[in-house]
Amino acid sequence: MIVFIKRLAALAVILAILAAGAAWYVRPAKPLDLSYVQPDLRGKLTAMLSTRRPEMVLTGREVNDLLKQALSARPELHPGVLVTGAAFALQDERLSADVNLLVRQRLEAGARLWFKLSWTEPYLTAVHTGTEIRGISVPLEWFRLDPLQLDLNADLPKQLRIREVAFEGSTVRLSFNIR
């Protein structure tokens, strides 16, 4: 009986060490937050009118800020998984997001999420295609996010409508129609 209790205690210690190691391994690599600067779309629209070209280019920084704004409105990506910080990087239609997560209000984790971007009026949609934690891929069966949608027409004057969206490297080109 004493041998059984000693083995059980040893197993509990080993499991505790493994759990602590796993928590240390998945912890965020860098501090991130959800703060953003509201992009000056009105200023860009004014510039667009002065050049008389019905298009606007959003920089990678502006896309990052727009996505952080949308994420701030709905930070719970998955039941029990809250985003506490993010940084987005755009490369054509592929979007990566370094995120800091709080899992079940206890465990802090850092991950890189991959998305495929598409435009279907009126939404810019980001479909989750993969997750990595410290370079290790997490199967989509374990962790899949609902598509993120951003209504780009929401901040525009009612006379303008986005006709086309083109992903060009780290920028997004918006072409407009006048209603």
PDB file of C-alpha atoms in Angstrom:
ATOM      1  CA  MET A   1       0.000   0.000   0.000  1.00  0.00           C
ATOM      2  CA  ILE A   2       2.854   2.411   0.829  1.00  0.00           C
ATOM      3  CA  VAL A   3       4.493   1.620  -2.519  1.00  0.00           C
ATOM      4  CA  PHE A   4       1.228   2.466  -4.320  1.00  0.00           C
ATOM      5  CA  ILE A   5       0.961   5.831  -2.510  1.00  0.00           C
ATOM      6  CA  LYS A   6       4.610   6.649  -3.325  1.00  0.00           C
ATOM      7  CA  ARG A   7       4.051   5.825  -7.013  1.00  0.00           C
ATOM      8  CA  LEU A   8       0.862   7.882  -7.083  1.00  0.00           C
ATOM      9  CA  ALA A   9       2.681  10.834  -5.490  1.00  0.00           C
ATOM     10  CA  ALA A  10       5.552  10.490  -7.994  1.00  0.00           C
ATOM     11  CA  LEU A  11       3.052  10.415 -10.862  1.00  0.00           C
ATOM     12  CA  ALA A  12       1.343  13.551  -9.502  1.00  0.00           C
ATOM     13  CA  VAL A  13       4.708  15.348  -9.293  1.00  0.00           C
ATOM     14  CA  ILE A  14       5.610  14.318 -12.860  1.00  0.00           C
ATOM     15  CA  LEU A  15       2.220  15.497 -14.166  1.00  0.00           C
ATOM     16  CA  ALA A  16       2.597  18.815 -12.320  1.00  0.00           C
ATOM     17  CA  ILE A  17       6.060  19.325 -13.842  1.00  0.00           C
ATOM     18  CA  LEU A  18       4.723  18.495 -17.324  1.00  0.00           C
ATOM     19  CA  ALA A  19       1.804  20.916 -16.900  1.00  0.00           C
ATOM     20  CA  ALA A  20       4.137  23.690 -15.705  1.00  0.00           C
ATOM     21  CA  GLY A  21       6.462  23.005 -18.645  1.00  0.00           C
ATOM     22  CA  ALA A  22       3.596  23.150 -21.122  1.00  0.00           C
ATOM     23  CA  ALA A  23       2.343  26.434 -19.607  1.00  0.00           C
ATOM     24  CA  TRP A  24       5.862  27.876 -19.851  1.00  0.00           C
ATOM     25  CA  TYR A  25       6.237  26.682 -23.460  1.00  0.00           C
ATOM     26  CA  VAL A  26       2.988  28.255 -24.771  1.00  0.00           C
ATOM     27  CA  ARG A  27       3.351  31.569 -22.941  1.00  0.00           C
ATOM     28  CA  PRO A  28       3.398  34.659 -25.202  1.00  0.00           C
ATOM     29  CA  ALA A  29       6.790  35.468 -26.712  1.00  0.00           C
ATOM     30  CA  LYS A  30       6.168  39.221 -26.786  1.00  0.00           C
ATOM     31  CA  PRO A  31       3.687  41.630 -25.226  1.00  0.00           C
ATOM     32  CA  LEU A  32       0.829  42.599 -27.541  1.00  0.00           C
ATOM     33  CA  ASP A  33      -2.322  44.617 -26.996  1.00  0.00           C
ATOM     34  CA  LEU A  34      -5.505  45.530 -28.828  1.00  0.00           C
ATOM     35  CA  SER A  35      -4.882  49.281 -28.958  1.00  0.00           C
ATOM     36  CA  TYR A  36      -5.271  50.872 -32.368  1.00  0.00           C
ATOM     37  CA  VAL A  37      -5.319  54.249 -34.059  1.00  0.00           C
ATOM     38  CA  GLN A  38      -8.519  55.020 -35.931  1.00  0.00           C
ATOM     39  CA  PRO A  39      -7.425  55.243 -39.599  1.00  0.00           C
ATOM     40  CA  ASP A  40      -8.187  58.598 -41.234  1.00  0.00           C
ATOM     41  CA  LEU A  41     -10.393  57.298 -44.016  1.00  0.00           C
ATOM     42  CA  ARG A  42     -12.102  60.684 -44.408  1.00  0.00           C
ATOM     43  CA  GLY A  43      -8.720  62.293 -45.137  1.00  0.00           C
ATOM     44  CA  LYS A  44      -7.971  59.591 -47.691  1.00  0.00           C
ATOM     45  CA  LEU A  45     -11.377  60.197 -49.293  1.00  0.00           C
ATOM     46  CA  THR A  46     -10.642  63.927 -49.519  1.00  0.00           C
ATOM     47  CA  ALA A  47      -7.313  63.147 -51.178  1.00  0.00           C
ATOM     48  CA  MET A  48      -9.103  60.761 -53.529  1.00  0.00           C
ATOM     49  CA  LEU A  49     -11.486  63.528 -54.601  1.00  0.00           C
ATOM     50  CA  SER A  50      -8.609  65.933 -55.233  1.00  0.00           C
ATOM     51  CA  THR A  51      -6.817  63.405 -57.468  1.00  0.00           C
ATOM     52  CA  ARG A  52     -10.114  62.413 -59.167  1.00  0.00           C
ATOM     53  CA  ARG A  53      -9.192  58.740 -59.033  1.00  0.00           C
ATOM     54  CA  PRO A  54     -11.901  56.627 -57.387  1.00  0.00           C
ATOM     55  CA  GLU A  55      -9.467  54.467 -55.433  1.00  0.00           C
ATOM     56  CA  MET A  56      -7.725  54.402 -52.097  1.00  0.00           C
ATOM     57  CA  VAL A  57      -4.788  52.392 -50.761  1.00  0.00           C
ATOM     58  CA  LEU A  58      -4.814  51.115 -47.184  1.00  0.00           C
ATOM     59  CA  THR A  59      -1.344  50.514 -45.773  1.00  0.00           C
ATOM     60  CA  GLY A  60      -0.436  47.468 -43.733  1.00  0.00           C
ATOM     61  CA  ARG A  61      -0.595  49.619 -40.585  1.00  0.00           C
ATOM     62  CA  GLU A  62      -4.122  50.803 -41.435  1.00  0.00           C
ATOM     63  CA  VAL A  63      -5.270  47.252 -42.155  1.00  0.00           C
ATOM     64  CA  ASN A  64      -3.740  46.204 -38.803  1.00  0.00           C
ATOM     65  CA  ASP A  65      -5.641  48.988 -37.020  1.00  0.00           C
ATOM     66  CA  LEU A  66      -8.958  48.170 -38.751  1.00  0.00           C
ATOM     67  CA  LEU A  67      -8.629  44.490 -37.855  1.00  0.00           C
ATOM     68  CA  LYS A  68      -7.700  45.319 -34.241  1.00  0.00           C
ATOM     69  CA  GLN A  69     -10.758  47.565 -34.074  1.00  0.00           C
ATOM     70  CA  ALA A  70     -12.990  44.706 -35.272  1.00  0.00           C
ATOM     71  CA  LEU A  71     -11.283  42.274 -32.886  1.00  0.00           C
ATOM     72  CA  SER A  72     -11.699  44.654 -29.932  1.00  0.00           C
ATOM     73  CA  ALA A  73     -15.446  44.577 -30.493  1.00  0.00           C
ATOM     74  CA  ARG A  74     -15.451  40.768 -30.281  1.00  0.00           C
ATOM     75  CA  PRO A  75     -12.301  39.566 -28.455  1.00  0.00           C
ATOM     76  CA  GLU A  76     -13.641  36.092 -27.593  1.00  0.00           C
ATOM     77  CA  LEU A  77     -12.597  34.105 -30.648  1.00  0.00           C
ATOM     78  CA  HIS A  78     -13.644  30.720 -29.379  1.00  0.00           C
ATOM     79  CA  PRO A  79     -15.545  29.708 -26.230  1.00  0.00           C
ATOM     80  CA  GLY A  80     -13.095  30.184 -23.354  1.00  0.00           C
ATOM     81  CA  VAL A  81     -10.421  31.792 -25.584  1.00  0.00           C
ATOM     82  CA  LEU A  82     -10.023  35.564 -25.238  1.00  0.00           C
ATOM     83  CA  VAL A  83      -7.612  37.613 -27.340  1.00  0.00           C
ATOM     84  CA  THR A  84      -5.631  40.066 -25.202  1.00  0.00           C
ATOM     85  CA  GLY A  85      -3.313  41.341 -27.932  1.00  0.00           C
ATOM     86  CA  ALA A  86      -2.701  41.066 -31.663  1.00  0.00           C
ATOM     87  CA  ALA A  87      -0.442  42.197 -34.488  1.00  0.00           C
ATOM     88  CA  PHE A  88      -1.480  41.558 -38.088  1.00  0.00           C
ATOM     89  CA  ALA A  89       0.731  41.261 -41.167  1.00  0.00           C
ATOM     90  CA  LEU A  90      -0.618  41.169 -44.705  1.00  0.00           C
ATOM     91  CA  GLN A  91       0.995  39.475 -47.699  1.00  0.00           C
ATOM     92  CA  ASP A  92      -1.367  39.545 -50.682  1.00  0.00           C
ATOM     93  CA  GLU A  93      -4.489  37.509 -49.729  1.00  0.00           C
ATOM     94  CA  ARG A  94      -2.709  35.827 -46.831  1.00  0.00           C
ATOM     95  CA  LEU A  95      -2.948  37.381 -43.384  1.00  0.00           C
ATOM     96  CA  SER A  96      -0.970  36.325 -40.336  1.00  0.00           C
ATOM     97  CA  ALA A  97      -1.838  37.363 -36.817  1.00  0.00           C
ATOM     98  CA  ASP A  98       0.472  37.079 -33.843  1.00  0.00           C
ATOM     99  CA  VAL A  99      -1.923  36.887 -30.918  1.00  0.00           C
ATOM    100  CA  ASN A 100      -1.765  36.667 -27.158  1.00  0.00           C
ATOM    101  CA  LEU A 101      -4.584  34.594 -25.737  1.00  0.00           C
ATOM    102  CA  LEU A 102      -6.105  34.004 -22.338  1.00  0.00           C
ATOM    103  CA  VAL A 103      -7.487  30.469 -22.205  1.00  0.00           C
ATOM    104  CA  ARG A 104     -10.196  29.706 -19.643  1.00  0.00           C
ATOM    105  CA  GLN A 105      -9.269  32.865 -17.685  1.00  0.00           C
ATOM    106  CA  ARG A 106      -6.030  31.173 -16.499  1.00  0.00           C
ATOM    107  CA  LEU A 107      -3.504  30.206 -19.129  1.00  0.00           C
ATOM    108  CA  GLU A 108      -1.711  32.846 -21.184  1.00  0.00           C
ATOM    109  CA  ALA A 109      -0.640  31.597 -24.599  1.00  0.00           C
ATOM    110  CA  GLY A 110       0.952  33.049 -27.696  1.00  0.00           C
ATOM    111  CA  ALA A 111       0.052  31.812 -31.170  1.00  0.00           C
ATOM    112  CA  ARG A 112       0.274  32.692 -34.828  1.00  0.00           C
ATOM    113  CA  LEU A 113      -2.983  32.437 -36.734  1.00  0.00           C
ATOM    114  CA  TRP A 114      -3.196  32.266 -40.526  1.00  0.00           C
ATOM    115  CA  PHE A 115      -6.104  33.589 -42.571  1.00  0.00           C
ATOM    116  CA  LYS A 116      -7.125  33.760 -46.226  1.00  0.00           C
ATOM    117  CA  LEU A 117      -8.690  37.097 -47.184  1.00  0.00           C
ATOM    118  CA  SER A 118     -11.481  37.610 -49.667  1.00  0.00           C
ATOM    119  CA  TRP A 119     -13.884  40.357 -50.642  1.00  0.00           C
ATOM    120  CA  THR A 120     -17.599  39.697 -50.997  1.00  0.00           C
ATOM    121  CA  GLU A 121     -19.543  42.923 -50.878  1.00  0.00           C
ATOM    122  CA  PRO A 122     -19.837  44.491 -48.344  1.00  0.00           C
ATOM    123  CA  TYR A 123     -17.441  42.400 -46.253  1.00  0.00           C
ATOM    124  CA  LEU A 124     -13.726  41.817 -46.151  1.00  0.00           C
ATOM    125  CA  THR A 125     -13.675  38.253 -44.824  1.00  0.00           C
ATOM    126  CA  ALA A 126     -10.770  36.490 -43.119  1.00  0.00           C
ATOM    127  CA  VAL A 127     -11.114  32.689 -43.072  1.00  0.00           C
ATOM    128  CA  HIS A 128      -8.966  30.887 -40.501  1.00  0.00           C
ATOM    129  CA  THR A 129      -6.636  28.414 -42.235  1.00  0.00           C
ATOM    130  CA  GLY A 130      -4.168  27.436 -39.528  1.00  0.00           C
ATOM    131  CA  THR A 131      -2.648  27.942 -36.089  1.00  0.00           C
ATOM    132  CA  GLU A 132       0.917  27.583 -34.857  1.00  0.00           C
ATOM    133  CA  ILE A 133       2.259  27.717 -31.338  1.00  0.00           C
ATOM    134  CA  ARG A 134       6.027  28.243 -31.281  1.00  0.00           C
ATOM    135  CA  GLY A 135       6.323  26.716 -34.744  1.00  0.00           C
ATOM    136  CA  ILE A 136       4.210  23.663 -33.963  1.00  0.00           C
ATOM    137  CA  SER A 137       1.063  23.387 -36.074  1.00  0.00           C
ATOM    138  CA  VAL A 138      -2.226  22.920 -34.224  1.00  0.00           C
ATOM    139  CA  PRO A 139      -4.736  20.770 -36.165  1.00  0.00           C
ATOM    140  CA  LEU A 140      -7.800  22.692 -37.353  1.00  0.00           C
ATOM    141  CA  GLU A 141      -9.952  19.989 -35.768  1.00  0.00           C
ATOM    142  CA  TRP A 142      -8.672  21.155 -32.367  1.00  0.00           C
ATOM    143  CA  PHE A 143      -8.918  24.899 -32.915  1.00  0.00           C
ATOM    144  CA  ARG A 144     -10.910  26.505 -35.739  1.00  0.00           C
ATOM    145  CA  LEU A 145     -12.199  30.062 -35.670  1.00  0.00           C
ATOM    146  CA  ASP A 146     -15.318  31.409 -37.288  1.00  0.00           C
ATOM    147  CA  PRO A 147     -14.577  33.757 -40.209  1.00  0.00           C
ATOM    148  CA  LEU A 148     -13.875  37.361 -39.197  1.00  0.00           C
ATOM    149  CA  GLN A 149     -15.814  39.955 -41.171  1.00  0.00           C
ATOM    150  CA  LEU A 150     -15.071  43.641 -41.550  1.00  0.00           C
ATOM    151  CA  ASP A 151     -17.624  45.942 -43.201  1.00  0.00           C
ATOM    152  CA  LEU A 152     -15.445  48.404 -45.093  1.00  0.00           C
ATOM    153  CA  ASN A 153     -18.477  50.351 -46.360  1.00  0.00           C
ATOM    154  CA  ALA A 154     -19.557  51.202 -42.804  1.00  0.00           C
ATOM    155  CA  ASP A 155     -17.146  54.144 -42.456  1.00  0.00           C
ATOM    156  CA  LEU A 156     -17.762  55.535 -45.946  1.00  0.00           C
ATOM    157  CA  PRO A 157     -20.186  58.236 -47.024  1.00  0.00           C
ATOM    158  CA  LYS A 158     -23.431  56.768 -48.354  1.00  0.00           C
ATOM    159  CA  GLN A 159     -22.676  58.091 -51.851  1.00  0.00           C
ATOM    160  CA  LEU A 160     -19.670  55.766 -52.193  1.00  0.00           C
ATOM    161  CA  ARG A 161     -19.655  52.015 -52.584  1.00  0.00           C
ATOM    162  CA  ILE A 162     -16.627  49.779 -52.821  1.00  0.00           C
ATOM    163  CA  ARG A 163     -16.542  48.218 -56.289  1.00  0.00           C
ATOM    164  CA  GLU A 164     -13.379  46.148 -56.030  1.00  0.00           C
ATOM    165  CA  VAL A 165     -10.724  45.180 -53.495  1.00  0.00           C
ATOM    166  CA  ALA A 166      -7.227  44.156 -54.591  1.00  0.00           C
ATOM    167  CA  PHE A 167      -4.615  42.714 -52.240  1.00  0.00           C
ATOM    168  CA  GLU A 168      -1.175  43.977 -53.270  1.00  0.00           C
ATOM    169  CA  GLY A 169       1.676  42.848 -51.031  1.00  0.00           C
ATOM    170  CA  SER A 170       1.203  44.562 -47.672  1.00  0.00           C
ATOM    171  CA  THR A 171      -1.466  46.981 -48.927  1.00  0.00           C
ATOM    172  CA  VAL A 172      -5.111  46.822 -49.948  1.00  0.00           C
ATOM    173  CA  ARG A 173      -6.376  48.860 -52.908  1.00  0.00           C
ATOM    174  CA  LEU A 174     -10.052  49.861 -52.792  1.00  0.00           C
ATOM    175  CA  SER A 175     -11.824  51.000 -55.962  1.00  0.00           C
ATOM    176  CA  PHE A 176     -15.111  52.854 -55.649  1.00  0.00           C
ATOM    177  CA  ASN A 177     -18.370  53.496 -57.479  1.00  0.00           C
ATOM    178  CA  ILE A 178     -20.452  56.571 -56.835  1.00  0.00           C
ATOM    179  CA  ARG A 179     -24.114  55.817 -56.100  1.00  0.00           C
TER     180      ARG A 179
END
